[in-house]
CSV table of C-alpha atoms in Angstrom, one decimal:
chain,number,residue,atom,x,y,z
A,4,MET,CA,12.9,22.0,-16.5
A,5,ALA,CA,12.6,20.9,-12.9
A,6,LYS,CA,9.4,21.9,-11.1
A,7,PRO,CA,10.3,24.1,-8.2
A,8,LEU,CA,9.5,22.7,-4.8
A,9,LEU,CA,8.1,24.6,-1.9
A,10,LEU,CA,11.2,25.4,0.1
A,11,LEU,CA,10.2,23.9,3.4
A,12,PRO,CA,12.9,23.6,6.0
A,13,LEU,CA,14.3,20.1,6.0
A,14,LEU,CA,13.7,19.7,9.7
A,15,ALA,CA,10.0,20.4,9.2
A,16,ALA,CA,9.9,18.0,6.3
A,17,ALA,CA,11.5,15.3,8.4
A,18,CYS,CA,9.4,15.9,11.5
A,19,PHE,CA,6.1,15.8,9.7
A,20,PHE,CA,7.2,13.4,7.1
A,21,PHE,CA,4.7,11.6,5.1
A,22,LEU,CA,1.8,10.4,7.3
A,23,LEU,CA,2.3,6.9,5.9
A,24,ALA,CA,5.4,6.6,8.2
A,25,SER,CA,5.0,9.3,10.8
A,26,ALA,CA,6.2,8.0,14.2
A,27,SER,CA,5.4,10.4,17.0
A,28,ALA,CA,7.5,9.9,20.1
A,29,SER,CA,4.6,10.9,22.2
A,30,ALA,CA,2.3,8.4,20.7
A,31,PRO,CA,0.8,6.0,23.3
A,32,PRO,CA,1.6,2.3,22.9
A,33,VAL,CA,-1.0,0.5,20.9
A,34,PRO,CA,-2.9,-2.2,22.7
A,35,ALA,CA,-2.6,-5.6,21.1
A,36,ALA,CA,-6.3,-5.9,20.7
A,37,ALA,CA,-6.3,-2.8,18.4
A,38,THR,CA,-4.3,-4.7,15.7
A,39,TYR,CA,-6.8,-7.4,14.8
A,40,THR,CA,-10.5,-7.3,14.4
A,41,PRO,CA,-12.0,-10.7,13.8
A,42,ALA,CA,-15.1,-10.8,11.7
A,43,THR,CA,-17.5,-13.3,10.3
A,44,PRO,CA,-17.4,-13.5,6.5
A,45,THR,CA,-20.5,-12.0,4.9
A,46,HIS,CA,-19.9,-13.5,1.5
A,47,PRO,CA,-19.6,-17.2,0.7
A,48,GLY,CA,-16.7,-16.7,-1.7
A,49,ALA,CA,-14.5,-19.5,-0.5
A,50,ALA,CA,-17.4,-21.9,-0.2
A,51,ALA,CA,-18.6,-21.0,-3.6
A,52,GLY,CA,-15.5,-22.2,-5.4
A,53,CYS,CA,-13.5,-19.0,-5.5
A,54,TYR,CA,-9.8,-18.7,-4.8
A,55,PRO,CA,-8.9,-20.7,-1.7
A,56,ARG,CA,-6.3,-18.1,-0.6
A,57,LEU,CA,-5.0,-14.6,-1.3
A,58,PHE,CA,-1.5,-13.2,-0.8
A,59,ALA,CA,-1.0,-9.5,-0.8
A,60,PHE,CA,2.0,-7.1,-0.9
A,61,GLY,CA,2.1,-3.4,-0.8
A,62,ASP,CA,1.9,-0.3,1.3
A,63,SER,CA,-0.6,1.6,3.4
A,64,LEU,CA,-3.4,1.2,0.9
A,65,ILE,CA,-3.7,-2.4,2.1
A,66,ASP,CA,-1.7,-2.5,5.4
A,67,THR,CA,-4.0,-3.8,8.1
A,68,GLY,CA,-1.6,-3.4,11.0
A,69,ASN,CA,2.0,-4.5,10.1
A,70,PHE,CA,3.3,-0.9,10.5
A,71,ILE,CA,2.1,-0.5,14.1
A,72,HIS,CA,3.5,-3.9,15.0
A,73,TYR,CA,7.1,-3.1,14.0
A,74,SER,CA,7.1,0.6,15.0
A,75,THR,CA,7.8,1.5,18.6
A,76,ALA,CA,6.1,4.8,18.0
A,77,PRO,CA,3.4,4.2,15.4
A,78,GLY,CA,2.0,7.8,15.5
A,79,PRO,CA,-1.4,8.9,14.4
A,80,VAL,CA,-2.6,5.6,13.0
A,81,ALA,CA,-2.8,4.2,16.5
A,82,ARG,CA,-5.2,6.8,17.7
A,83,SER,CA,-8.7,7.9,17.1
A,84,PRO,CA,-10.3,8.9,14.7
A,85,TYR,CA,-8.6,6.3,12.6
A,86,GLY,CA,-10.9,3.3,12.2
A,87,GLU,CA,-13.9,5.2,13.4
A,88,THR,CA,-16.3,4.4,10.5
A,89,PHE,CA,-16.4,0.6,10.6
A,90,PHE,CA,-14.2,-0.8,13.4
A,91,HIS,CA,-15.0,2.1,15.8
A,92,ARG,CA,-11.4,2.1,17.0
A,93,PRO,CA,-7.9,2.2,15.5
A,94,THR,CA,-6.8,-1.1,14.0
A,95,GLY,CA,-3.6,0.0,12.2
A,96,ARG,CA,-5.4,0.8,9.0
A,97,TRP,CA,-4.6,4.2,7.5
A,98,SER,CA,-8.2,5.2,6.9
A,99,ASP,CA,-11.4,5.9,8.7
A,100,GLY,CA,-12.5,2.3,8.0
A,101,ARG,CA,-11.9,-0.7,5.7
A,102,LEU,CA,-9.3,-0.8,3.0
A,103,ILE,CA,-9.4,-2.3,-0.5
A,104,VAL,CA,-8.1,-5.6,0.7
A,105,ASP,CA,-10.8,-5.8,3.4
A,106,PHE,CA,-13.5,-5.7,0.7
A,107,VAL,CA,-11.6,-8.3,-1.4
A,108,VAL,CA,-11.4,-10.8,1.5
A,109,GLU,CA,-15.0,-10.2,2.3
A,110,ARG,CA,-16.0,-11.2,-1.2
A,111,LEU,CA,-13.7,-14.2,-1.1
A,112,GLY,CA,-15.4,-15.3,2.1
A,113,PHE,CA,-12.6,-14.8,4.5
A,114,PRO,CA,-12.6,-13.0,7.9
A,115,TYR,CA,-10.6,-9.7,8.0
A,116,TRP,CA,-6.9,-10.4,8.0
A,117,THR,CA,-4.6,-10.2,11.0
A,118,PRO,CA,-1.4,-8.5,10.0
A,119,TYR,CA,1.5,-10.8,9.2
A,120,LEU,CA,3.7,-9.4,12.0
A,121,ALA,CA,0.9,-10.1,14.5
A,122,GLY,CA,0.3,-13.7,13.5
A,123,LYS,CA,0.2,-16.4,16.1
A,124,THR,CA,-0.5,-19.9,14.6
A,125,LYS,CA,0.2,-21.8,11.4
A,126,GLU,CA,-3.5,-21.7,10.6
A,127,ASP,CA,-3.1,-18.1,9.6
A,128,PHE,CA,-1.9,-19.1,6.2
A,129,ARG,CA,-4.6,-21.5,5.2
A,130,TYR,CA,-6.4,-18.6,3.5
A,131,GLY,CA,-3.3,-16.7,2.5
A,132,ALA,CA,-1.5,-13.7,4.0
A,133,ASN,CA,-1.1,-10.0,3.7
A,134,PHE,CA,2.5,-8.7,3.8
A,135,ALA,CA,1.8,-5.1,3.0
A,136,VAL,CA,3.6,-2.5,5.1
A,137,ALA,CA,2.7,1.2,5.3
A,138,SER,CA,5.5,3.3,3.8
A,139,GLY,CA,6.6,0.3,1.9
A,140,THR,CA,8.7,0.9,-1.2
A,141,ALA,CA,9.8,-1.0,-4.3
A,142,LEU,CA,13.4,0.1,-3.9
A,143,ASN,CA,15.2,-0.7,-0.6
A,144,GLN,CA,16.7,1.6,1.9
A,145,LEU,CA,20.3,1.1,0.7
A,146,LEU,CA,19.5,2.6,-2.7
A,147,PHE,CA,18.0,5.7,-1.1
A,148,ARG,CA,21.0,6.0,1.2
A,149,LYS,CA,23.3,6.0,-1.8
A,150,LYS,CA,21.3,8.9,-3.2
A,151,HIS,CA,21.8,10.6,0.2
A,152,LEU,CA,18.2,10.6,1.1
A,153,ASN,CA,17.1,10.6,4.7
A,154,VAL,CA,15.7,7.1,5.2
A,155,GLY,CA,14.5,7.5,8.8
A,156,GLY,CA,10.9,7.4,7.6
A,157,ILE,CA,11.4,4.7,5.0
A,158,THR,CA,10.4,1.2,6.3
A,159,PRO,CA,13.0,-1.5,5.7
A,160,TYR,CA,10.3,-3.8,4.5
A,161,SER,CA,10.4,-3.2,0.8
A,162,LEU,CA,8.6,-5.4,-1.7
A,163,GLY,CA,11.6,-7.6,-1.9
A,164,VAL,CA,11.6,-8.2,1.9
A,165,GLN,CA,7.9,-9.0,1.8
A,166,ILE,CA,8.6,-11.6,-0.9
A,167,GLY,CA,11.2,-13.1,1.4
A,168,TRP,CA,8.7,-13.3,4.2
A,169,PHE,CA,6.4,-15.3,1.9
A,170,LYS,CA,9.1,-17.7,0.9
A,171,LYS,CA,10.0,-18.6,4.5
A,172,VAL,CA,6.4,-19.2,5.5
A,173,LEU,CA,5.6,-21.3,2.4
A,174,ALA,CA,8.5,-23.6,3.3
A,175,THR,CA,7.4,-24.2,6.8
A,176,LEU,CA,3.7,-24.9,7.2
A,177,GLY,CA,4.2,-28.6,7.5
A,178,SER,CA,3.8,-28.6,11.3
A,179,THR,CA,3.8,-26.4,14.3
A,180,GLU,CA,7.2,-27.8,15.3
A,181,HIS,CA,8.6,-26.7,12.0
A,182,VAL,CA,7.4,-23.2,12.6
A,183,GLU,CA,8.8,-23.2,16.2
A,184,ARG,CA,12.2,-24.6,15.0
A,185,LEU,CA,12.6,-21.7,12.5
A,186,GLY,CA,11.7,-19.2,15.1
A,187,PHE,CA,8.7,-17.8,13.4
A,188,PRO,CA,5.8,-16.2,15.3
A,189,TYR,CA,2.5,-18.1,15.3
A,190,TRP,CA,-0.3,-16.5,13.2
A,191,THR,CA,-4.0,-16.4,13.8
A,192,PRO,CA,-6.4,-17.9,11.2
A,193,TYR,CA,-7.3,-16.7,7.8
A,194,GLY,CA,-4.0,-15.2,6.7
A,195,ALA,CA,-1.6,-12.5,7.7
A,196,ASN,CA,-0.9,-9.1,6.3
A,197,PHE,CA,2.5,-8.3,4.9
A,198,ALA,CA,1.7,-4.8,3.8
A,199,VAL,CA,3.5,-2.0,5.8
A,200,ALA,CA,2.6,1.7,5.8
A,201,SER,CA,5.0,3.9,3.8
A,202,ALA,CA,6.4,0.8,2.1
A,203,THR,CA,8.4,1.4,-1.1
A,204,ALA,CA,9.4,-0.6,-4.1
A,205,LEU,CA,13.1,0.4,-3.7
A,206,ASN,CA,14.8,-0.2,-0.4
A,207,GLN,CA,16.3,2.2,2.1
A,208,LEU,CA,19.9,1.6,0.9
A,209,PHE,CA,19.0,3.0,-2.5
A,210,PHE,CA,17.7,6.3,-0.9
A,211,ARG,CA,20.8,6.5,1.4
A,212,LYS,CA,23.1,6.4,-1.6
A,213,LYS,CA,21.1,9.2,-3.1
A,214,ARG,CA,21.8,11.2,0.1
A,215,LEU,CA,18.1,11.3,1.0
A,216,ASP,CA,16.9,11.4,4.6
A,217,VAL,CA,15.6,7.9,5.2
A,218,SER,CA,14.3,8.6,8.8
A,219,GLY,CA,10.7,8.6,7.4
A,220,ILE,CA,11.2,5.6,5.1
A,221,THR,CA,10.1,2.2,6.4
A,222,PRO,CA,12.8,-0.5,5.9
A,223,TYR,CA,10.1,-2.9,4.8
A,224,SER,CA,10.3,-2.5,1.1
A,225,LEU,CA,8.7,-4.8,-1.5
A,226,GLY,CA,11.8,-7.0,-1.4
A,227,VAL,CA,11.4,-7.4,2.4
A,228,GLN,CA,7.7,-8.3,1.9
A,229,ILE,CA,8.7,-11.0,-0.6
A,230,GLY,CA,11.0,-12.4,2.0
A,231,TRP,CA,8.1,-12.6,4.5
A,232,PHE,CA,6.1,-14.4,1.8
A,233,LYS,CA,8.8,-17.0,1.4
A,234,LYS,CA,8.4,-17.8,5.1
A,235,VAL,CA,4.7,-18.2,4.7
A,236,LEU,CA,5.1,-20.3,1.6
A,237,ALA,CA,7.4,-22.7,3.5
A,238,THR,CA,4.6,-23.4,6.0
A,239,LEU,CA,2.0,-24.2,3.4
A,240,GLY,CA,3.4,-27.4,2.0
A,241,SER,CA,6.0,-30.0,3.0
A,242,THR,CA,7.2,-30.7,-0.5
A,243,GLU,CA,8.0,-28.5,-3.5
A,244,HIS,CA,5.1,-30.2,-5.4
A,245,GLU,CA,2.6,-29.2,-2.7
A,246,ARG,CA,3.9,-25.7,-2.7
A,247,LYS,CA,3.7,-25.4,-6.4
A,248,GLU,CA,0.0,-26.6,-6.2
A,249,ILE,CA,-0.7,-24.0,-3.5
A,250,MET,CA,0.9,-21.2,-5.6
A,251,ALA,CA,-1.0,-22.2,-8.8
A,252,ARG,CA,-4.4,-22.0,-7.0
A,253,SER,CA,-3.7,-18.8,-5.1
A,254,LEU,CA,-4.6,-15.3,-6.0
A,255,PHE,CA,-1.8,-12.6,-5.7
A,256,LEU,CA,-2.3,-8.9,-5.2
A,257,VAL,CA,1.0,-7.1,-5.7
A,258,GLY,CA,0.6,-3.4,-5.0
A,259,GLU,CA,-0.1,-0.7,-5.3
A,260,ILE,CA,3.7,-0.2,-4.7
A,261,GLY,CA,5.9,2.6,-5.9
A,262,ALA,CA,4.1,5.8,-4.7
A,263,ASN,CA,6.2,6.0,-1.6
A,264,ASP,CA,9.4,5.7,-3.8
A,265,TYR,CA,8.4,9.1,-5.2
A,266,ASN,CA,6.7,10.6,-2.1
A,267,HIS,CA,9.8,10.3,0.1
A,268,PRO,CA,12.1,12.3,-2.1
A,269,PHE,CA,9.4,14.9,-3.0
A,270,PHE,CA,8.8,15.5,0.7
A,271,GLN,CA,12.5,16.1,1.2
A,272,ASN,CA,12.4,18.9,-1.4
A,273,LYS,CA,13.8,17.0,-4.3
A,274,THR,CA,12.8,18.2,-7.8
A,275,LEU,CA,10.9,16.4,-10.5
A,276,ASP,CA,14.2,16.1,-12.4
A,277,TRP,CA,15.6,14.2,-9.4
A,278,VAL,CA,12.6,11.9,-8.9
A,279,LYS,CA,11.7,11.0,-12.5
A,280,PRO,CA,14.9,8.8,-13.2
A,281,LEU,CA,13.7,6.6,-10.3
A,282,VAL,CA,10.7,5.4,-12.2
A,283,PRO,CA,12.6,2.7,-14.4
A,284,GLN,CA,14.4,1.5,-11.3
A,285,VAL,CA,11.1,1.2,-9.4
A,286,ILE,CA,9.5,-0.8,-12.3
A,287,ARG,CA,12.5,-3.0,-12.5
A,288,SER,CA,12.2,-3.8,-8.8
A,289,ILE,CA,8.5,-4.6,-9.1
A,290,GLY,CA,9.3,-6.8,-12.1
A,291,LEU,CA,11.9,-8.8,-10.2
A,292,SER,CA,9.5,-9.4,-7.4
A,293,LEU,CA,6.9,-10.6,-9.9
A,294,GLU,CA,9.5,-12.9,-11.5
A,295,THR,CA,10.2,-14.3,-8.0
A,296,LEU,CA,6.6,-15.1,-7.4
A,297,ILE,CA,6.2,-16.6,-10.8
A,298,GLY,CA,9.3,-18.7,-10.2
A,299,LEU,CA,7.7,-20.0,-7.0
A,300,GLY,CA,4.7,-21.1,-9.0
A,301,ALA,CA,2.3,-18.1,-9.0
A,302,LYS,CA,-0.2,-18.3,-11.9
A,303,THR,CA,-2.7,-15.4,-11.2
A,304,LEU,CA,-1.3,-12.0,-10.2
A,305,TYR,CA,-3.2,-8.7,-10.1
A,306,VAL,CA,-0.8,-5.7,-10.2
A,307,PRO,CA,-2.3,-2.2,-9.5
A,308,GLY,CA,-0.7,1.0,-10.9
A,309,VAL,CA,-0.3,4.1,-8.8
A,310,PHE,CA,-3.3,6.3,-8.2
A,311,PRO,CA,-3.0,10.0,-9.4
A,312,LEU,CA,-0.6,11.6,-7.0
A,313,GLY,CA,-1.4,15.0,-8.4
A,314,CYS,CA,-4.8,14.8,-6.8
A,315,VAL,CA,-3.5,14.1,-3.3
A,316,PRO,CA,-4.3,17.0,-0.9
A,317,ARG,CA,-0.9,16.9,0.7
A,318,TYR,CA,0.8,17.6,-2.6
A,319,LEU,CA,-1.7,20.4,-3.4
A,320,PHE,CA,-0.8,22.0,-0.1
A,321,LEU,CA,3.0,21.5,-0.6
A,322,PHE,CA,3.0,23.1,-4.0
A,323,ARG,CA,0.4,25.8,-3.3
A,324,ASN,CA,2.9,28.6,-3.7
A,325,SER,CA,4.7,27.3,-6.8
A,326,THR,CA,1.6,26.2,-8.8
A,327,SER,CA,-0.8,28.2,-10.9
A,328,ALA,CA,-3.6,27.4,-13.3
A,329,ALA,CA,-2.2,30.1,-15.7
A,330,ALA,CA,1.1,28.2,-16.0
A,331,GLY,CA,-0.8,25.0,-16.9
A,332,ASP,CA,0.2,23.3,-13.6
A,333,LEU,CA,-3.4,22.5,-12.8
A,334,ASP,CA,-5.7,20.3,-14.8
A,335,PRO,CA,-8.8,22.4,-15.5
A,336,ALA,CA,-11.0,19.4,-15.4
A,337,THR,CA,-10.0,18.2,-11.9
A,338,GLY,CA,-7.8,20.9,-10.2
A,339,CYS,CA,-5.1,18.3,-9.8
A,340,LEU,CA,-1.4,18.9,-10.4
A,341,ARG,CA,-0.9,18.0,-14.1
A,342,TRP,CA,2.9,17.5,-14.0
A,343,LEU,CA,2.6,15.1,-11.0
A,344,ASN,CA,-0.1,13.1,-12.6
A,345,ASP,CA,2.1,12.9,-15.7
A,346,LEU,CA,4.8,11.4,-13.6
A,347,THR,CA,2.2,8.9,-12.2
A,348,SER,CA,1.1,8.0,-15.7
A,349,HIS,CA,4.7,7.5,-16.8
A,350,HIS,CA,5.1,5.0,-13.9
A,351,ASN,CA,1.9,3.2,-14.9
A,352,ASN,CA,2.8,3.1,-18.6
A,353,LEU,CA,6.2,1.5,-17.8
A,354,LEU,CA,4.5,-0.9,-15.4
A,355,LYS,CA,2.0,-2.0,-18.2
A,356,ALA,CA,5.0,-2.5,-20.5
A,357,LYS,CA,6.7,-4.6,-17.9
A,358,LEU,CA,3.6,-6.8,-17.4
A,359,ALA,CA,3.4,-7.3,-21.2
A,360,GLU,CA,7.0,-8.3,-21.2
A,361,LEU,CA,6.4,-10.8,-18.4
A,362,ARG,CA,3.4,-12.2,-20.2
A,363,ARG,CA,5.5,-13.0,-23.2
A,364,ALA,CA,8.1,-14.7,-21.1
A,365,HIS,CA,5.5,-16.7,-19.1
A,366,PRO,CA,2.6,-17.5,-21.4
A,367,GLY,CA,0.9,-19.7,-18.8
A,368,VAL,CA,0.7,-17.0,-16.2
A,369,SER,CA,-2.1,-14.4,-15.9
A,370,LEU,CA,-0.8,-10.9,-15.1
A,371,VAL,CA,-3.6,-8.4,-14.8
A,372,TYR,CA,-3.0,-4.7,-14.6
A,373,VAL,CA,-5.4,-2.9,-12.1
A,374,ASP,CA,-6.1,0.7,-13.1
A,375,TYR,CA,-6.2,2.6,-9.8
A,376,TYR,CA,-5.3,5.8,-11.6
A,377,GLY,CA,-8.4,5.5,-13.8
A,378,GLU,CA,-10.6,4.7,-10.9
A,379,VAL,CA,-9.6,7.7,-8.7
A,380,ASN,CA,-9.4,10.0,-11.7
A,381,ASP,CA,-13.0,9.2,-12.6
A,382,ILE,CA,-14.2,9.9,-9.0
A,383,VAL,CA,-12.3,13.3,-8.9
A,384,SER,CA,-13.5,14.3,-12.4
A,385,ALA,CA,-17.2,13.6,-11.7
A,386,PRO,CA,-17.6,13.4,-7.9
A,387,THR,CA,-21.4,13.6,-7.8
A,388,ARG,CA,-21.7,10.3,-9.8
A,389,THR,CA,-20.3,8.4,-6.8
A,390,GLY,CA,-21.8,10.6,-4.0
A,391,PHE,CA,-18.9,12.9,-3.3
A,392,ALA,CA,-19.2,16.7,-2.9
A,393,PRO,CA,-17.5,18.7,-5.8
A,394,ALA,CA,-16.5,21.5,-3.4
A,395,THR,CA,-14.4,19.3,-1.2
A,396,VAL,CA,-13.4,16.5,-3.6
A,397,LEU,CA,-9.7,17.5,-3.2
A,398,ASP,CA,-9.9,18.3,0.5
A,399,ALA,CA,-8.9,16.0,3.4
A,400,CYS,CA,-11.6,14.9,5.7
A,401,CYS,CA,-9.3,15.1,8.7
A,402,GLY,CA,-6.3,17.4,8.5
A,403,GLY,CA,-4.4,20.3,9.8
A,404,GLY,CA,-6.5,23.0,8.2
A,405,GLY,CA,-5.3,25.4,5.6
A,406,PHE,CA,-5.3,24.8,1.8
A,407,HIS,CA,-7.3,21.6,1.2
A,408,ASN,CA,-7.3,21.0,4.9
A,409,ALA,CA,-3.8,19.4,4.3
A,410,ASN,CA,-1.4,21.4,6.5
A,411,PHE,CA,0.9,18.6,7.5
A,412,THR,CA,2.3,20.4,10.6
A,413,ILE,CA,-0.8,19.2,12.4
A,414,HIS,CA,-1.7,15.6,12.1
A,415,CYS,CA,-5.3,14.4,12.0
A,416,THR,CA,-5.2,13.1,15.5
A,417,GLU,CA,-3.7,16.2,17.1
A,418,PRO,CA,-5.3,19.2,18.8
A,419,GLY,CA,-6.1,21.8,16.2
A,420,ALA,CA,-6.9,19.3,13.5
A,421,VAL,CA,-10.1,19.9,11.5
A,422,GLN,CA,-12.3,16.9,11.0
A,423,CYS,CA,-15.3,16.5,8.7
A,424,THR,CA,-18.6,15.2,10.0
A,425,ASP,CA,-19.2,12.6,7.2
A,426,PRO,CA,-16.1,10.8,5.8
A,427,SER,CA,-18.3,9.0,3.2
A,428,LYS,CA,-18.6,12.3,1.3
A,429,TYR,CA,-14.8,12.8,1.1
A,430,VAL,CA,-12.2,11.1,-1.2
A,431,SER,CA,-9.2,11.8,1.0
A,432,TRP,CA,-9.2,10.8,4.7
A,433,ASP,CA,-6.1,12.4,6.1
A,434,GLY,CA,-4.5,14.2,3.1
A,435,LEU,CA,-2.5,11.2,1.9
A,436,HIS,CA,-4.8,8.2,2.3
A,437,MET,CA,-8.4,7.7,1.1
A,438,THR,CA,-11.6,7.0,2.9
A,439,GLU,CA,-13.4,3.7,3.2
A,440,ALA,CA,-16.0,5.1,0.7
A,441,VAL,CA,-13.3,5.4,-2.0
A,442,TYR,CA,-11.7,2.1,-1.1
A,443,ARG,CA,-15.1,0.4,-1.5
A,444,ILE,CA,-15.4,1.7,-5.0
A,445,MET,CA,-11.8,0.8,-5.9
A,446,ALA,CA,-12.3,-2.7,-4.6
A,447,ARG,CA,-15.4,-3.1,-6.7
A,448,GLY,CA,-13.4,-2.1,-9.8
A,449,ILE,CA,-11.0,-5.0,-9.2
A,450,LEU,CA,-13.6,-7.5,-8.1
A,451,ASP,CA,-16.2,-6.9,-10.7
A,452,GLY,CA,-14.5,-4.6,-13.3
A,453,PRO,CA,-14.0,-2.6,-15.3
A,454,PHE,CA,-10.7,-1.5,-13.9
A,455,ALA,CA,-9.2,-5.0,-13.9
A,456,MET,CA,-9.9,-7.2,-16.9
A,457,PRO,CA,-10.7,-9.9,-16.3
A,458,PRO,CA,-12.1,-9.0,-12.8
A,459,ILE,CA,-11.3,-11.3,-9.9
A,460,MET,CA,-14.8,-12.6,-9.4
A,461,SER,CA,-15.2,-13.6,-13.0
A,462,ARG,CA,-12.5,-16.3,-12.4
A,463,CYS,CA,-13.9,-17.8,-9.3
A,464,LYS,CA,-15.8,-20.7,-10.8
A,465,LYS,CA,-12.6,-22.3,-12.1
A,466,TYR,CA,-11.6,-22.9,-8.4
């Protein structure tokens, strides 16, 4: 039986659509300086024989500024208090401070990444690149259009597009002239970021075919990000042999991707029965992108699952009138939406099965599942163990007030928003994205374990 959705007017859903991809027409332009914060590495990872470079794909969990570079009206992420905790200004990161990938590059010994779309010189790719785009999806926009979904908020830069970016770059790093001839931007040192906020696994066309409003769906799906990666790959070696060597010695972080493929339809009042059939298609899209990277020579890929969506304050607010503990909708241990976490677990189980299938097909490739679900669930289940307050563990630090401070008719940056005094005591930053404090813990789980086995740092000596 389909779970009933809160019957919000479609216009309201579109206007305040998924903070990952919100684009306020009144938002001031973002100064170029706000998109890149250089920093001196604090950990000698690269010098100590760790991975020489990292390539990342995904959505707003690791987007360090791609979204605000392609968007003409980037919305709240371009304004304070985003970035206040660490950078002390907005940087294009959908949090109060650093993201998971920032902590990873710190440990690898790299400066903080400039986003791929803001890159300026070929030297950017010496240490890898980040193609993640907030609002990014696994499926592309066309598939959503076919389902008659509004794709206005769905970035066109799906995972497949991000892979395409990578391919082009990998083919062109031979010389500056080669980059100029192909019309690529120049990138600044130490990599670029391919992640885009609100990115999906599926592309916009998929959602359009489903008759879904895509106005809030970024066109930069996973497929688009793969396309970006191909561009980067082209710049790294002048021969196929060189590029294969680069791929074999590089670390790949593919995801989290897929959450936005479910968020976009749910926020357009689609039912669970409508959304659940998307899961196998999302997993297939992720699998195809992994196959592409493996085909290009990737040997070490870390693939995170989706975190528990049922614990996201925005969802708890959305379903506040159609959810009850008596009906078994809420998990008594956490207060999270049980049925939505079941959907998330379904996605993660299919993803783990897909990784097992790929391991059998490619025995020389290491595909490591990263348990973001387990990490966040542990925090929410026992918040005091990690320094969070039980009374507010499901509340947004900065939000529009109301239930769980997650009223999405008022954005975190707007007049009337309610902001906490200490983000480090909160799990959720703005009702959809998490705080730096949580991302630090999640990064530790992938770097040192136990939520990725083997953890990244355990492999460093081989490089």
